[in-house]
Coordinates of C-alpha atoms and ligand atoms in Angstrom, one line a residue:
X29 CA 28.6 4.2 -20.2
X30 CA 25.9 6.6 -21.6
X31 CA 22.3 6.2 -20.4
X32 CA 21.2 5.5 -24.1
X33 CA 23.8 2.5 -24.2
X34 CA 22.4 1.2 -20.9
X35 CA 18.8 1.3 -22.3
X36 CA 20.0 -0.3 -25.5
X37 CA 21.7 -3.1 -23.4
X38 CA 18.5 -3.9 -21.5
X39 CA 16.3 -3.5 -24.6
X40 CA 18.4 -6.3 -26.2
X41 CA 18.1 -8.7 -23.1
X42 CA 21.6 -8.1 -21.7
X43 CA 22.6 -7.7 -18.1
X44 CA 23.6 -4.3 -16.7
X45 CA 26.7 -4.1 -14.5
X46 CA 26.3 -3.0 -10.9
X47 CA 28.2 0.2 -11.5
X48 CA 26.0 1.2 -14.4
X49 CA 22.8 0.6 -12.3
X50 CA 24.3 2.8 -9.6
X51 CA 25.3 5.4 -12.1
X52 CA 21.8 5.5 -13.7
X53 CA 20.0 5.7 -10.2
X54 CA 22.3 8.5 -9.0
X55 CA 22.0 10.4 -12.3
X56 CA 18.3 10.1 -12.4
X57 CA 18.0 11.2 -8.7
X58 CA 20.2 14.1 -9.3
X59 CA 18.2 15.2 -12.6
X60 CA 21.2 14.5 -14.9
X61 CA 19.2 11.7 -16.6
X62 CA 15.8 13.0 -17.8
X63 CA 12.3 11.4 -17.3
X64 CA 12.2 10.2 -21.0
X65 CA 15.5 8.1 -20.8
X66 CA 14.4 6.7 -17.4
X67 CA 11.0 5.8 -18.8
X68 CA 12.6 4.0 -21.7
X69 CA 14.9 2.1 -19.3
X70 CA 11.9 1.2 -17.0
X71 CA 10.0 -0.2 -20.0
X72 CA 12.9 -2.2 -21.2
X73 CA 13.3 -3.6 -17.6
X74 CA 9.6 -4.4 -17.6
X75 CA 9.9 -6.3 -20.8
X76 CA 13.3 -8.0 -20.2
X77 CA 13.5 -8.3 -16.4
X78 CA 16.4 -8.1 -14.1
X79 CA 18.4 -11.0 -12.7
X80 CA 18.9 -11.4 -8.8
X81 CA 22.2 -9.5 -9.1
X82 CA 20.8 -6.8 -10.9
X83 CA 17.8 -6.5 -8.5
X84 CA 20.0 -6.4 -5.5
X85 CA 22.2 -3.6 -7.2
X86 CA 19.1 -1.7 -8.0
X87 CA 17.8 -1.9 -4.4
X88 CA 21.2 -0.9 -3.0
X89 CA 21.5 2.1 -5.4
X90 CA 17.9 3.2 -4.5
X91 CA 18.5 2.7 -0.9
X92 CA 21.9 4.7 -0.9
X93 CA 20.2 7.4 -3.0
X94 CA 19.4 8.8 0.4
X95 CA 20.1 8.5 4.0
X96 CA 19.7 5.2 6.0
X97 CA 18.1 6.4 9.1
X98 CA 19.7 5.2 12.3
X99 CA 17.2 4.7 15.0
X100 CA 19.1 2.3 17.2
X101 CA 19.3 4.7 20.1
X102 CA 15.2 4.8 20.2
X103 CA 14.6 1.1 20.6
X104 CA 16.3 -2.2 20.1
X105 CA 13.3 -3.5 17.8
X106 CA 11.8 -1.4 15.1
X107 CA 9.2 -3.1 12.9
X108 CA 7.3 -2.1 9.8
X109 CA 4.9 -3.8 7.3
X110 CA 4.5 -3.1 3.7
X111 CA 1.9 -4.2 1.0
X112 CA 2.5 -4.8 -2.6
X113 CA -0.4 -2.9 -3.4
X114 CA -4.2 -3.5 -3.7
X115 CA -7.7 -1.9 -3.7
X116 CA -9.2 -0.9 -0.4
X117 CA -6.1 -1.9 1.5
X118 CA -6.1 0.5 4.5
X119 CA -4.2 -1.9 6.9
X120 CA -1.3 0.5 7.5
X121 CA -3.8 2.8 9.2
X122 CA -4.6 0.2 11.7
X123 CA -1.6 -1.8 12.3
X124 CA 0.8 1.1 12.9
X125 CA -1.3 2.5 15.9
X126 CA -2.0 -1.2 17.1
X127 CA 1.7 -2.2 17.2
X128 CA 3.0 1.1 18.6
X129 CA 0.3 0.8 21.3
X130 CA 2.0 -2.4 22.3
X131 CA 5.3 -0.4 22.7
X132 CA 7.0 -1.5 19.5
X133 CA 8.4 1.3 17.5
X134 CA 6.9 1.5 13.9
X135 CA 8.9 3.9 11.5
X136 CA 6.7 3.6 8.2
X137 CA 7.7 5.0 4.9
X138 CA 4.6 4.5 2.5
X139 CA 3.7 5.3 -1.0
X140 CA 0.9 7.2 -2.9
X141 CA -1.6 5.7 -5.1
X142 CA 0.0 3.5 -7.8
X143 CA -1.8 2.6 -11.0
X144 CA -5.4 1.2 -9.9
X145 CA -4.2 0.7 -6.3
X146 CA -4.5 3.0 -3.5
X147 CA -1.7 4.6 -1.3
X148 CA -1.4 5.1 2.4
X149 CA -0.1 8.7 1.8
X150 CA -3.0 9.8 -0.1
X151 CA -5.3 8.4 2.6
X152 CA -3.6 10.2 5.4
X153 CA -3.4 13.4 3.5
X154 CA -7.3 13.3 3.4
X155 CA -7.0 14.1 7.2
X156 CA -7.0 18.0 7.2
X157 CA -3.5 19.2 8.1
X158 CA -1.9 15.7 8.2
X159 CA 1.9 16.0 7.1
X160 CA 3.5 13.1 5.4
X161 CA 6.6 15.0 4.5
X162 CA 8.5 15.2 7.9
X163 CA 12.1 15.9 7.9
X164 CA 14.4 13.2 9.3
X165 CA 14.6 15.1 12.6
X166 CA 10.8 15.5 12.9
X167 CA 10.4 11.8 11.9
X168 CA 12.7 10.8 14.7
X169 CA 11.1 13.0 17.2
X170 CA 7.5 11.9 16.3
X171 CA 8.7 8.3 16.6
X172 CA 10.3 9.3 20.1
X173 CA 7.0 10.7 21.3
X174 CA 4.3 8.4 19.9
X175 CA 6.1 5.2 18.9
X176 CA 4.9 5.4 15.2
X177 CA 5.3 7.8 12.3
X178 CA 4.0 7.5 8.8
X179 CA 5.7 9.3 6.1
X180 CA 6.6 9.3 2.4
X181 CA 9.8 9.1 0.6
X182 CA 11.6 12.5 0.8
X183 CA 14.5 14.3 -0.7
X184 CA 16.5 12.9 2.1
X185 CA 15.1 9.3 2.5
X186 CA 14.8 7.0 -0.5
X187 CA 14.7 10.0 -3.0
X188 CA 15.3 7.6 -6.0
X189 CA 12.1 5.7 -5.2
X190 CA 10.2 9.0 -4.8
X191 CA 10.9 9.8 -8.5
X192 CA 10.9 6.4 -9.9
X193 CA 7.5 5.5 -8.1
X194 CA 5.8 8.5 -9.7
X195 CA 7.3 7.8 -13.1
X196 CA 6.3 4.1 -13.1
X197 CA 2.7 5.1 -12.2
X198 CA 2.3 7.0 -15.4
X199 CA 4.3 4.7 -17.8
X200 CA 2.6 1.4 -17.2
X201 CA 5.7 -0.1 -15.6
X202 CA 4.3 -0.9 -12.0
X203 CA 3.5 -4.6 -12.2
X204 CA 7.2 -5.7 -12.6
X205 CA 8.7 -8.0 -9.9
X206 CA 12.3 -6.6 -9.8
X207 CA 11.1 -3.0 -9.9
X208 CA 8.4 -3.6 -7.1
X209 CA 11.0 -5.5 -5.0
X210 CA 13.6 -2.7 -5.4
X211 CA 10.9 0.0 -4.8
X212 CA 9.7 -1.6 -1.6
X213 CA 12.9 -2.9 -0.2
X214 CA 14.9 0.2 -0.8
X215 CA 12.5 2.4 1.3
X216 CA 12.1 -0.1 3.9
X217 CA 15.7 -0.7 4.4
X218 CA 16.3 3.1 4.6
X219 CA 13.9 3.3 7.7
X220 CA 16.3 1.7 10.1
X221 CA 14.1 -1.2 10.9
X222 CA 15.1 -4.5 12.4
X223 CA 11.9 -6.4 11.1
X224 CA 9.6 -6.2 8.3
X225 CA 6.4 -7.9 7.5
X226 CA 5.5 -8.0 3.8
X227 CA 1.8 -8.3 2.7
X228 CA 2.1 -9.8 -0.7
X229 CA -1.3 -9.4 -2.5
X230 CA -2.3 -11.9 -5.1
X231 CA -5.4 -11.8 -7.4
X232 CA -7.3 -9.9 -9.9
X233 CA -6.8 -6.6 -8.0
X234 CA -3.1 -7.1 -7.2
X235 CA -0.2 -6.5 -9.6
X236 CA 0.7 -10.2 -9.3
X237 CA -2.4 -11.9 -10.5
X238 CA -1.2 -15.5 -10.1
X239 CA -0.1 -17.2 -7.0
X240 CA 3.3 -18.3 -8.6
X241 CA 4.1 -14.7 -9.5
X242 CA 3.3 -13.5 -6.0
X243 CA 5.4 -16.2 -4.4
X244 CA 8.2 -15.2 -6.8
X245 CA 7.9 -11.5 -5.7
X246 CA 7.8 -12.5 -2.0
X247 CA 10.8 -14.8 -2.5
X248 CA 13.0 -11.9 -4.1
X249 CA 12.1 -9.5 -1.3
X250 CA 12.8 -12.0 1.4
X251 CA 16.2 -12.8 -0.4
X252 CA 17.0 -9.0 -0.4
X253 CA 16.1 -8.8 3.4
X254 CA 18.4 -11.8 4.0
X255 CA 21.2 -10.3 2.2
X256 CA 20.8 -7.0 4.0
X257 CA 20.7 -8.8 7.4
X258 CA 17.1 -7.8 8.1
X259 CA 14.5 -10.2 9.6
X260 CA 11.5 -10.3 7.4
X261 CA 8.4 -12.6 6.9
X262 CA 5.8 -12.5 3.9
X263 CA 2.1 -13.3 4.0
X264 CA 0.4 -14.0 0.7
X265 CA -3.1 -12.5 1.0
X266 CA -6.1 -12.5 -1.3
X267 CA -6.8 -9.5 -3.5
X268 CA -9.7 -10.9 -5.7
X269 CA -12.1 -8.4 -4.2
X270 CA -11.6 -5.1 -2.5
X271 CA -10.4 -5.4 1.3
X272 CA -13.1 -4.3 3.6
X273 CA -16.1 -2.2 2.0
X274 CA -14.5 1.2 1.3
X275 CA -12.3 2.3 -1.7
X276 CA -11.1 5.9 -1.9
X277 CA -9.2 8.0 0.5
X278 CA -11.6 9.6 3.2
X279 CA -13.8 6.6 2.9
X280 CA -10.9 4.4 3.8
X281 CA -9.8 6.6 6.7
X282 CA -13.3 6.3 8.0
X283 CA -13.2 2.6 7.7
X284 CA -9.8 2.3 9.4
X285 CA -11.1 4.4 12.4
X286 CA -14.1 2.2 12.6
X287 CA -11.8 -0.9 12.6
X288 CA -10.0 0.7 15.5
X289 CA -13.2 1.2 17.3
X290 CA -13.9 -2.7 16.8
X291 CA -16.6 -2.2 14.2
X292 CA -14.5 -3.0 11.2
X293 CA -15.5 -5.4 8.4
X294 CA -14.4 -9.0 9.2
X295 CA -11.9 -9.5 6.5
X296 CA -10.1 -6.1 7.2
X297 CA -10.0 -6.9 10.9
X298 CA -8.8 -10.5 10.2
X299 CA -5.9 -9.3 8.0
X300 CA -4.8 -6.5 10.4
X301 CA -5.0 -9.0 13.2
X302 CA -2.5 -11.4 11.4
X303 CA -0.2 -8.6 10.2
X304 CA -0.1 -7.1 13.7
X305 CA 0.6 -10.5 15.4
X306 CA 3.6 -10.9 13.1
X307 CA 4.9 -7.3 13.7
X308 CA 4.6 -7.9 17.4
X309 CA 6.3 -11.3 17.1
X310 CA 9.2 -9.6 15.2
X311 CA 9.2 -6.7 17.7
X312 CA 9.7 -9.1 20.5
X313 CA 6.5 -7.9 22.4
X314 CA 4.9 -11.5 22.3
X315 CA 6.1 -14.9 22.4
X316 CA 4.2 -16.3 19.5
X317 CA 1.5 -15.6 16.9
X318 CA -1.4 -16.7 19.0
X319 CA -0.2 -14.2 21.9
X320 CA 0.1 -11.6 19.1
X321 CA -3.6 -12.1 18.0
X322 CA -4.7 -11.9 21.7
X323 CA -2.7 -8.6 22.1
X324 CA -4.3 -7.3 18.9
X325 CA -7.8 -8.0 20.3
X326 CA -7.0 -6.2 23.6
X327 CA -5.5 -3.2 22.1
X328 CA -8.5 -2.8 19.8
X329 CA -11.2 -3.6 22.5
X330 CA -9.5 -1.5 25.1
X331 CA -9.4 1.6 22.8
X332 CA -5.5 1.8 23.2
X333 CA -5.0 1.5 19.5
X334 CA -7.7 4.0 18.7
X335 CA -6.1 6.5 21.3
X336 CA -2.6 5.9 19.7
X337 CA -4.1 6.8 16.2
X338 CA -5.4 10.1 17.6
X339 CA -2.0 10.9 19.0
X340 CA -0.2 9.9 15.7
X341 CA -2.7 12.2 13.7
X342 CA -2.2 15.1 16.4
X343 CA 1.7 14.7 16.2
X344 CA 1.7 14.9 12.4
X345 CA -0.3 18.1 12.4
X346 CA -3.5 16.5 11.4
X347 CA -6.9 17.4 13.0
X348 CA -7.4 14.7 15.6
X349 CA -11.1 15.6 15.8
X350 CA -11.6 13.5 12.8
X351 CA -11.5 10.5 15.0
X352 CA -14.9 11.3 16.4
X353 CA -16.2 13.6 13.7
X354 CA -16.1 12.0 10.2
X355 CA -17.7 15.0 8.7
X356 CA -14.4 16.9 9.1
X357 CA -13.0 14.8 6.4
X358 CA -13.4 15.8 2.8
X359 CA -16.7 14.3 1.5
X360 CA -18.5 13.7 -1.7
X361 CA -21.5 15.9 -2.6
X362 CA -23.3 13.1 -4.6
X363 CA -23.7 9.4 -4.7
X364 CA -25.1 6.9 -7.1
X365 CA -26.0 3.1 -6.5
X366 CA -24.9 0.5 -8.9
X367 CA -27.6 -2.0 -9.1
X368 CA -27.6 -5.8 -9.5
X369 CA -28.7 -6.8 -12.9
X370 CA -29.9 -10.2 -11.9
X371 CA -30.6 -12.2 -8.6
X372 CA -28.2 -14.8 -7.4
X373 CA -24.8 -14.6 -5.7
X374 CA -21.7 -12.5 -6.1
X375 CA -19.4 -14.9 -8.0
X376 CA -16.5 -12.5 -8.8
X377 CA -15.4 -9.0 -8.6
X378 CA -13.0 -7.5 -11.1
X379 CA -11.1 -5.7 -8.4
X380 CA -8.6 -3.8 -10.7
X381 CA -11.6 -2.4 -12.6
X382 CA -13.0 -1.1 -9.3
X383 CA -9.5 0.4 -8.6
X384 CA -9.6 2.0 -12.1
X385 CA -13.2 3.3 -11.5
X386 CA -12.0 4.9 -8.2
X387 CA -9.2 6.5 -10.1
X388 CA -11.4 7.9 -12.7
X389 CA -13.6 9.5 -9.8
X390 CA -10.4 11.2 -8.8
X391 CA -9.2 9.1 -5.9
X392 CA -6.0 8.4 -7.8
X393 CA -3.9 10.1 -10.5
X394 CA -4.0 9.9 -14.1
X395 CA -1.1 12.1 -14.6
X396 CA 1.8 13.1 -12.7
X397 CA 0.3 16.4 -11.7
X398 CA -3.3 15.2 -11.1
X399 CA -5.1 16.6 -7.9
X400 CA -6.6 14.0 -5.8
X401 CA -10.2 14.2 -4.9
X402 CA -10.1 12.9 -1.3
X403 CA -13.8 12.5 -0.9
X404 CA -14.4 10.5 -4.1
X405 CA -14.6 6.6 -3.9
X406 CA -16.8 3.6 -4.0
X407 CA -18.7 1.7 -1.2
X408 CA -18.6 -2.1 -1.7
X409 CA -21.9 -3.2 -0.6
X410 CA -21.9 -6.8 -1.9
X411 CA -18.8 -9.0 -1.7
X412 CA -18.1 -12.4 -3.1
X413 CA -20.4 -15.1 -1.9
X414 CA -23.1 -12.6 -0.8
X415 CA -26.6 -13.2 -2.1
X416 CA -28.3 -10.3 -4.0
X417 CA -31.6 -9.6 -5.5
X418 CA -32.1 -8.0 -9.0
X419 CA -32.0 -4.2 -8.2
X420 CA -30.0 -4.4 -4.8
X421 CA -27.2 -1.8 -4.6
X422 CA -24.0 -3.8 -5.3
X423 CA -21.9 -0.7 -4.7
X424 CA -22.3 3.2 -4.3
X425 CA -20.2 5.6 -6.2
X426 CA -19.4 8.7 -4.2
X427 CA -18.3 11.8 -6.3
X428 CA -18.0 15.5 -6.8
X429 CA -17.4 15.9 -10.4
X430 CA -20.1 14.3 -12.7
X431 CA -18.0 14.1 -15.9
X432 CA -17.2 10.3 -15.9
X433 CA -20.1 8.9 -13.8
X434 CA -21.7 7.1 -16.5
X435 CA -18.3 5.5 -17.5
X436 CA -17.7 4.7 -13.8
X437 CA -21.2 3.1 -13.5
X438 CA -20.6 1.0 -16.5
X439 CA -17.2 -0.2 -15.3
X440 CA -18.5 -1.0 -11.8
X441 CA -21.5 -2.9 -13.1
X442 CA -19.4 -4.9 -15.4
X443 CA -16.9 -5.6 -12.6
X444 CA -19.5 -7.7 -10.8
X445 CA -20.3 -11.4 -11.9
X446 CA -23.5 -12.6 -10.5
X447 CA -23.9 -16.5 -10.5
X448 CA -26.9 -18.6 -9.6
X449 CA -25.1 -21.1 -7.4
X450 CA -24.0 -20.3 -4.0
X451 CA -20.2 -19.8 -3.8
X452 CA -17.5 -20.0 -1.0
X453 CA -16.1 -16.8 0.2
X454 CA -12.4 -16.6 -0.7
X455 CA -9.8 -17.7 1.8
X456 CA -8.0 -14.3 2.7
X457 CA -4.7 -15.9 4.0
X458 CA -3.0 -18.0 1.3
X459 CA 0.6 -18.6 2.5
X460 CA 3.3 -17.6 5.0
X461 CA 6.9 -17.4 4.2
X462 CA 10.0 -16.5 5.9
Ligands
LIG505 N1 4.6 -0.6 -3.4 C1 5.7 0.1 -3.4 O1 6.2 0.6 -2.5 N2 6.4 0.0 -4.7 C2 5.8 -0.8 -5.6 O2 6.5 -0.9 -6.7 C3 4.6 -1.4 -5.5 C4 3.9 -1.3 -4.2

């Protein structure tokens, strides 16, 4: 069937046969199907959806667009975690070294910034020299030597996701359950893992705004894992405010390093503790989750996780001195505080707007070929439930390029709702599935 006929079928709400899905994915990966046809198909899928059989077929086609890495000779258990995307989510930079420091192998294939959400690869690449494009042999060697390696989709591993991910980012087709599930599960299943922890974000900064939508996404991904004989667990976690206090690449690397030094913000540390406990349990390093939480605390307090991060950075050609010298990371020449317009309590934060503001500063991409400004970002000084006085700095904008600062300031000011009555801080962990 021609690509145009498949697009028309989905446009009209019909199902696409497995062989046609396989052909489209392989044609797009090889370059035979152009971006404009794939963009049209993605939009048709965004509007019409995919049924479970189509979602599984898409996942498998994307998975087999490249190699499935066999790491069975390295260790019996290989565990990873993946987030569905949020603002200020730097958990991968913390849980990977923690879990590897406990002796569990962590092969991690991550993504770049997507729409308003940040990406682990961009954060890592703010470390001078850090390489996320390791070949399979280099990936395997790094895992052998350090127990954890963090890379992106390559021409060899999950190449279909590499192309589709970038195309979805600029065609408003990210927040789509089957496309997210196939994107995440295809690259995770390509890693040769035995266990996966899914951090499914829900709230105004997530792609799934409602709990029912996030639960649906979690169930689709767990179902794919089951059908592919992989163990998986999903945590539904709050994304109604940025995680931690840093948004933007270098800023987030610093906050991750601070967390590894036991000086991280409470919510970030709490989430990393839960995710690590789940990973350690799947990896067979602990007997139960409580044991896993204790192990997390020990690995952070002893400095073992921080030392593992230093080794990972060095092994992937990054400058390990950044661990102690944050001034070696790209910075922002200028900053500007966003002030509270009244006194009271922070009642809500439009988290997607904060992500967009950070992207406008240069921390994310507006186009396929946009260059990232690694030093740009936003410090979140006031979080939900905090009391503020008129004129307090709610946030601080860090920037190198002046052009959009007044727009960004207006977006960030508007993102904050200040109320007169004290309100509860949101509950970070909402549900556990699997
Ligand atoms: N993370 C991914 O890897 N893919 C998505 O589509 C969304 C988040």
